[in-house]
CSV table of C-alpha atoms in Angstrom, one decimal:
chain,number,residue,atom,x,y,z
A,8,UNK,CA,102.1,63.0,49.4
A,9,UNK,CA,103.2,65.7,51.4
A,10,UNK,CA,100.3,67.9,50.8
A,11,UNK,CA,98.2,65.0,51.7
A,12,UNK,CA,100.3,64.2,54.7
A,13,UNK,CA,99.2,68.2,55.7
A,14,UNK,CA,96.0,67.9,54.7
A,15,UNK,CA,95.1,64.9,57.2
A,16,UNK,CA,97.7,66.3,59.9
A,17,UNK,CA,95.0,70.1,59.4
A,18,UNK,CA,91.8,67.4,60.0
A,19,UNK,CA,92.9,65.8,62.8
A,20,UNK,CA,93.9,69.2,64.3
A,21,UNK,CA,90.1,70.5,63.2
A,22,UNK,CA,88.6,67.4,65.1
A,23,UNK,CA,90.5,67.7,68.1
A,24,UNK,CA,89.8,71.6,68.1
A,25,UNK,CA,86.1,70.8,68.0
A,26,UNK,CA,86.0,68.2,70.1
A,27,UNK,CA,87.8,70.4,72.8
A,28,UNK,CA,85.4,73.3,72.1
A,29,UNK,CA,82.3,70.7,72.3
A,30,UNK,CA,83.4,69.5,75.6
A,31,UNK,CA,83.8,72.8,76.6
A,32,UNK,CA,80.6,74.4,75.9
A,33,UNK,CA,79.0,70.7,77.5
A,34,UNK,CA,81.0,71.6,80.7
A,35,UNK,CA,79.7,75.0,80.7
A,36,UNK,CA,76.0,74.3,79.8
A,37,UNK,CA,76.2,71.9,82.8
A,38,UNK,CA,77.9,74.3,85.2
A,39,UNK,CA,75.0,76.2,84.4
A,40,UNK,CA,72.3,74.1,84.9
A,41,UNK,CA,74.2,73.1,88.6
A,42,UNK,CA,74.3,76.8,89.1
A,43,UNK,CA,70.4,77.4,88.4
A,44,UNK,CA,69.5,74.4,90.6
A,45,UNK,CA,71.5,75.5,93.3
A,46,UNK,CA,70.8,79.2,93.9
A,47,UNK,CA,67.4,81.2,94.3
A,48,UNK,CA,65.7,82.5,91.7
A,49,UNK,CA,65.7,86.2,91.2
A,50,UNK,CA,62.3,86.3,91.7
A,51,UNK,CA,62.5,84.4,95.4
A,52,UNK,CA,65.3,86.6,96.3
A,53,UNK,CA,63.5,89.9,95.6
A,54,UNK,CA,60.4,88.3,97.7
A,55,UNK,CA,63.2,87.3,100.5
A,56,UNK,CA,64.2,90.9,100.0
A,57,UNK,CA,60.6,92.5,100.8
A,58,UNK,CA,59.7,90.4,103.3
A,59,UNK,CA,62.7,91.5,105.5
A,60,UNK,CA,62.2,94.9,104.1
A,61,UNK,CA,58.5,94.7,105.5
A,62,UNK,CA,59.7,93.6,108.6
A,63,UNK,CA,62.5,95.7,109.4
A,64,UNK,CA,60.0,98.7,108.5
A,65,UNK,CA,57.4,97.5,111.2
A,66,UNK,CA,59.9,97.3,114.1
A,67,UNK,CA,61.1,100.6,112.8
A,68,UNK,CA,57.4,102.1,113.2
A,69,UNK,CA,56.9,100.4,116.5
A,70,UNK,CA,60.3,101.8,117.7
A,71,UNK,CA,60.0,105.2,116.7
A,72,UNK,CA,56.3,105.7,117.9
A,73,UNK,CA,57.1,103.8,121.3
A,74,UNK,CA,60.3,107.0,121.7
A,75,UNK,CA,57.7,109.6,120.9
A,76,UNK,CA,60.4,111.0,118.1
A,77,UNK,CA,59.0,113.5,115.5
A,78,UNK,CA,59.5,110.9,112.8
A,79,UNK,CA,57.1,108.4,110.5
A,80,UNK,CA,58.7,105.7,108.0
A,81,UNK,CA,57.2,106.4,104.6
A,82,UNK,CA,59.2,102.9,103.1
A,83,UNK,CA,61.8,100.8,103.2
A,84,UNK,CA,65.3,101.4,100.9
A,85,UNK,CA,67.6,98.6,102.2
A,86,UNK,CA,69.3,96.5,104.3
A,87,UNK,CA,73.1,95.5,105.2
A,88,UNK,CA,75.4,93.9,107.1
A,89,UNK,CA,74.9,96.9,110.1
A,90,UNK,CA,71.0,97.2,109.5
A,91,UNK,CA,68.1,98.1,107.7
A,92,UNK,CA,67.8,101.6,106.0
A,93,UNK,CA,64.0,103.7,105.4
A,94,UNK,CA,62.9,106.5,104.3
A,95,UNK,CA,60.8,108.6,106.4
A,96,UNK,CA,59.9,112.4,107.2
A,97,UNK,CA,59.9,114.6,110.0
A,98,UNK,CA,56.5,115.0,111.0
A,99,UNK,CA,56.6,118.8,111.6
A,100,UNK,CA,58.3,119.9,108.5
A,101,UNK,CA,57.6,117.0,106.2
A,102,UNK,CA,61.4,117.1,105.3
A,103,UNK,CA,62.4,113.7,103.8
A,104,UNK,CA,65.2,111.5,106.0
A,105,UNK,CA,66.4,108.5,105.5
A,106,UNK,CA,66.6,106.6,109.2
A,107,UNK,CA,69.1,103.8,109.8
A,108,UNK,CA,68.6,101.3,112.2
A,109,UNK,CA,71.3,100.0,113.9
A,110,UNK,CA,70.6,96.9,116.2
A,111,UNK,CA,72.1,93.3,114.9
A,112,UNK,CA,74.2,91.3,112.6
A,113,UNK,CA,75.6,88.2,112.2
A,114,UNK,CA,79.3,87.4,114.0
A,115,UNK,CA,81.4,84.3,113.7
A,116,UNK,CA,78.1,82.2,112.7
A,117,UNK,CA,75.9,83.9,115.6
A,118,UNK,CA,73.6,87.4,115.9
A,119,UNK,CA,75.2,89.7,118.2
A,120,UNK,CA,74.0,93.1,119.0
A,121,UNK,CA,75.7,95.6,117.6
A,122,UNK,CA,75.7,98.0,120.7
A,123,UNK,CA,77.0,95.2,122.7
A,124,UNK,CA,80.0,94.2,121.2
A,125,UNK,CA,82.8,97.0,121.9
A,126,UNK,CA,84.6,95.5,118.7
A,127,UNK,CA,81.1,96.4,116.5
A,128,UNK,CA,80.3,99.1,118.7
A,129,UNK,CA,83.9,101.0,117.8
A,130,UNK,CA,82.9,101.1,114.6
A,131,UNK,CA,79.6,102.5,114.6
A,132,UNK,CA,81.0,105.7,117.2
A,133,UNK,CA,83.5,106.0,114.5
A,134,UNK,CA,81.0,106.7,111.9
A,135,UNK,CA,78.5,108.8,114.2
A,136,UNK,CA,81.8,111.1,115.0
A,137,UNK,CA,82.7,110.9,111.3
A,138,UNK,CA,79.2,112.6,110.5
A,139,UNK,CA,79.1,114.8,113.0
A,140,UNK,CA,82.1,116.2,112.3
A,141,UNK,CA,81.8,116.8,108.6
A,142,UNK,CA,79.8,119.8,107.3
A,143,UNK,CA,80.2,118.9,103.4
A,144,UNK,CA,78.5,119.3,100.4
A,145,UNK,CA,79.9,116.0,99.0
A,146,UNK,CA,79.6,114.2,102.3
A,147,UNK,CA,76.9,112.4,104.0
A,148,UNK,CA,75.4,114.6,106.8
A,149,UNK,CA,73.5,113.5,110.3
A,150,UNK,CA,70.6,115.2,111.4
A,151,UNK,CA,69.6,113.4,114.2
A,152,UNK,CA,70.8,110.0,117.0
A,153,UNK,CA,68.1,108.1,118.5
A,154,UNK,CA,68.8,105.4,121.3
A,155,UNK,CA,66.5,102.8,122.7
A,156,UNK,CA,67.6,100.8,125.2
A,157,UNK,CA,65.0,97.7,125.8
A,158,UNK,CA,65.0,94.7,128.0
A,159,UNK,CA,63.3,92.0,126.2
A,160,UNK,CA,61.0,90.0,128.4
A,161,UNK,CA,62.4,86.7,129.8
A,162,UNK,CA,60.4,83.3,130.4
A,163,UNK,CA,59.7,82.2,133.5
A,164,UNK,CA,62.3,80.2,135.1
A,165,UNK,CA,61.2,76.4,136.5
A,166,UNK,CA,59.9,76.2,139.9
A,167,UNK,CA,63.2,76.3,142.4
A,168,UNK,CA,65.7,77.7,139.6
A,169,UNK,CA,66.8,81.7,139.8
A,170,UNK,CA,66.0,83.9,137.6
A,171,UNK,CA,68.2,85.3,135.1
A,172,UNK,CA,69.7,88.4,134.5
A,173,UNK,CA,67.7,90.2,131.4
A,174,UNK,CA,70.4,91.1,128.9
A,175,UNK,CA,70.0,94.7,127.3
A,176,UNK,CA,69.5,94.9,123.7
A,177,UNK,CA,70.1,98.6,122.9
A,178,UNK,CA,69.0,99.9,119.3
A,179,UNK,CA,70.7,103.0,117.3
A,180,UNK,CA,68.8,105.1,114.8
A,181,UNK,CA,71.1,107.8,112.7
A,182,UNK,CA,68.6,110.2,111.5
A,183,UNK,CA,70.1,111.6,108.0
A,184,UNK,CA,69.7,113.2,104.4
A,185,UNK,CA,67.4,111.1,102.1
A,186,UNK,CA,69.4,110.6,98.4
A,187,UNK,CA,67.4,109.4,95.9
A,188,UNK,CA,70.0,106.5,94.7
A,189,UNK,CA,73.7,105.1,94.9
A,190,UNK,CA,76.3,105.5,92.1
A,191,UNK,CA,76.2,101.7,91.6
A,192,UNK,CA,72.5,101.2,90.8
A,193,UNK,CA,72.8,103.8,88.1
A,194,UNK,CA,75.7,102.1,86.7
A,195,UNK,CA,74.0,98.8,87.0
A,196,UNK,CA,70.9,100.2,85.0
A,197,UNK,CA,70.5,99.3,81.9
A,198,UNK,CA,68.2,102.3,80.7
A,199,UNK,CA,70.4,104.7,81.7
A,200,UNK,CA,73.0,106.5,79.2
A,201,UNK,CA,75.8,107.3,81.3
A,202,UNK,CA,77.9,110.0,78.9
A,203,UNK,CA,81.3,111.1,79.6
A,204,UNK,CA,79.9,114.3,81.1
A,205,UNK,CA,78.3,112.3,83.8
A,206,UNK,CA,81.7,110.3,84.5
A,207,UNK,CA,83.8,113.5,84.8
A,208,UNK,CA,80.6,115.4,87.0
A,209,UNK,CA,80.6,112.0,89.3
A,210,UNK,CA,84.2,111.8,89.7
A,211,UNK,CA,84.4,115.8,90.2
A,212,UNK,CA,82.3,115.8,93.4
A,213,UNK,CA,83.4,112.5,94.7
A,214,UNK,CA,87.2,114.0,94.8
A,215,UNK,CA,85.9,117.1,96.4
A,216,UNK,CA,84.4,114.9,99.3
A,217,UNK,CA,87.8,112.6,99.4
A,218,UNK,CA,90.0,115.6,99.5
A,219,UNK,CA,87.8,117.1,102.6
A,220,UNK,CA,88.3,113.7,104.0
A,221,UNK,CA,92.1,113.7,103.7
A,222,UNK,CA,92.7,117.1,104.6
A,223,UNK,CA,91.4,116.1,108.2
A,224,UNK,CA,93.3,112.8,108.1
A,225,UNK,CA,90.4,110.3,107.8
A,226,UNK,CA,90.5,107.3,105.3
A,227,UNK,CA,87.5,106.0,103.9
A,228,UNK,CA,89.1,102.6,103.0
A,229,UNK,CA,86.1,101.6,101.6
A,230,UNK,CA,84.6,103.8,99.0
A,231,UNK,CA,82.7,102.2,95.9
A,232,UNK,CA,80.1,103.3,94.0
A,233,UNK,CA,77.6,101.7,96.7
A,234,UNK,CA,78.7,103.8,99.0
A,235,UNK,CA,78.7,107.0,96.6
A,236,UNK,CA,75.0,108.5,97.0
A,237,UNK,CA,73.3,110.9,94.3
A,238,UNK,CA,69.9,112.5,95.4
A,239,UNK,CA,67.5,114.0,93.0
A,240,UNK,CA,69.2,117.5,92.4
A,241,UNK,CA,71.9,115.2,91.2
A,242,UNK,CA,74.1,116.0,94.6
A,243,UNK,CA,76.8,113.2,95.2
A,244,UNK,CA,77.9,112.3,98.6
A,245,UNK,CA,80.2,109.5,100.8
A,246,UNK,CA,78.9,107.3,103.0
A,247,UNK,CA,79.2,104.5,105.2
A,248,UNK,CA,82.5,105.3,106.9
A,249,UNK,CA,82.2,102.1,109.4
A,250,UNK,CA,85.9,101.0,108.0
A,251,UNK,CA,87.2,104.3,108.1
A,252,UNK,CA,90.4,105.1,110.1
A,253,UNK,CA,92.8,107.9,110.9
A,254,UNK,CA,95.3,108.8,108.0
A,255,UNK,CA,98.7,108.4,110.1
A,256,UNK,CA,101.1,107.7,107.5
């Protein structure tokens, strides 16, 4: 009797076990499908991606040929939260750059220009003086600051009204080395082989550029392998030091 007693007290366990697990993977498979309805396909968000890639490449043409600056965009490499990055060369030389264009971004649900918000406009001088001041192998280096300052055209007030005041919307272009890729891509790629070798070389070069940070008392505060750049000779670099602050502990 006992070992029948055991034997049904097991099944009922078993059944509850399943049922749990079934109601489980329903829960899931739902979540799923919610999860597919609700957000873009990869497909749409790669044609979002061009289509602002295309656009942001256009201005970027229009600007730089309107300056008369001895640069032409080649293509477009990406866009974040400060602007839209391209790759271009210097028409005399036919060195590769990569140009970075600095002009909007989103603020407490609004676009606000970058240039005329002292808050936004902090951090971008930080980063400017943080590239000037660095000659590294394993850090990022500017080559070159453009600045357009336009006046967009206003409408024509209503017959009796006053015109208004045309705001300036002032544009920044950092002119600097063109890398080939970021650390996360290639970690993110899945026909890449990434051997121990490569982890130690990485890691090597990205605490030479941290220590030549320190030692002149800057924080990155925001280093990932996004922000970790390898060009084609396989050089590494640091970038993006828009959060970076002075070390005064």
């Amino acid at each position: 009797n006992k070992t029948v007693r055991q034997g049904k007290t097991f099944a009922s366990y078993s059944l509850v076990v399943f049922q749990k697990r079934k109601t489980t993977a329903r829960t899931r498979s739902e979540e799923k499908k919610t999860e597919t309805i609700a957000s873009p396909s990869a497909q749409q968000q790669q044609e979002s991606k061009m289509q602002r890639g295309d656009s942001a490449m256009k201005d970027l043409i229009a600007e730089l040929q309107a300056m008369g600056v001895p640069y032409t965009v080649d293509r477009f490499i990406s866009a974040g939260s400060y602007g839209a990055v391209c790759a271009g060369l210097v028409i005399t030389t036919q060195k590769p750059v990569a140009i970075k264009r600095v002009y909007s971004t989103v603020s407490d649900g609004r676009q606000v220009n970058i240039l005329s918000d002292a808050f936004l406009a902090k951090r971008v001088l930080r980063e400017v003086k943080l590239l000037c001041h660095f000659n590294h192998p394993n850090i990022l280096g500017l080559k070159d600051v453009l600045l357009l300052d336009t006046i967009p055209q206003q409408p024509q007030p209503p017959a009796g009204e006053a015109a208004q005041q045309p705001t300036k919307k002032p544009k920044l272009y950092l002119v600097t080395e063109l890398m080939r890729t970021d650390l996360a891509q290639v970690i993110s790629d899945q026909r890449m082989s990434i051997t121990p070798e490569h982890v130690r070389y990485f890691m090597y070069h990205t605490l030479l550029g941290l220590k030549a940070l320190h030692d002149a008392g800057v924080v990155h505060r925001d280093l990932h392998p996004g922000n970790i750049l390898l060009s084609a000779e396989n050089d590494v670099k640091i970038c993006d030091f828009n959060l970076a602050r002075e070390d005064i502990a």
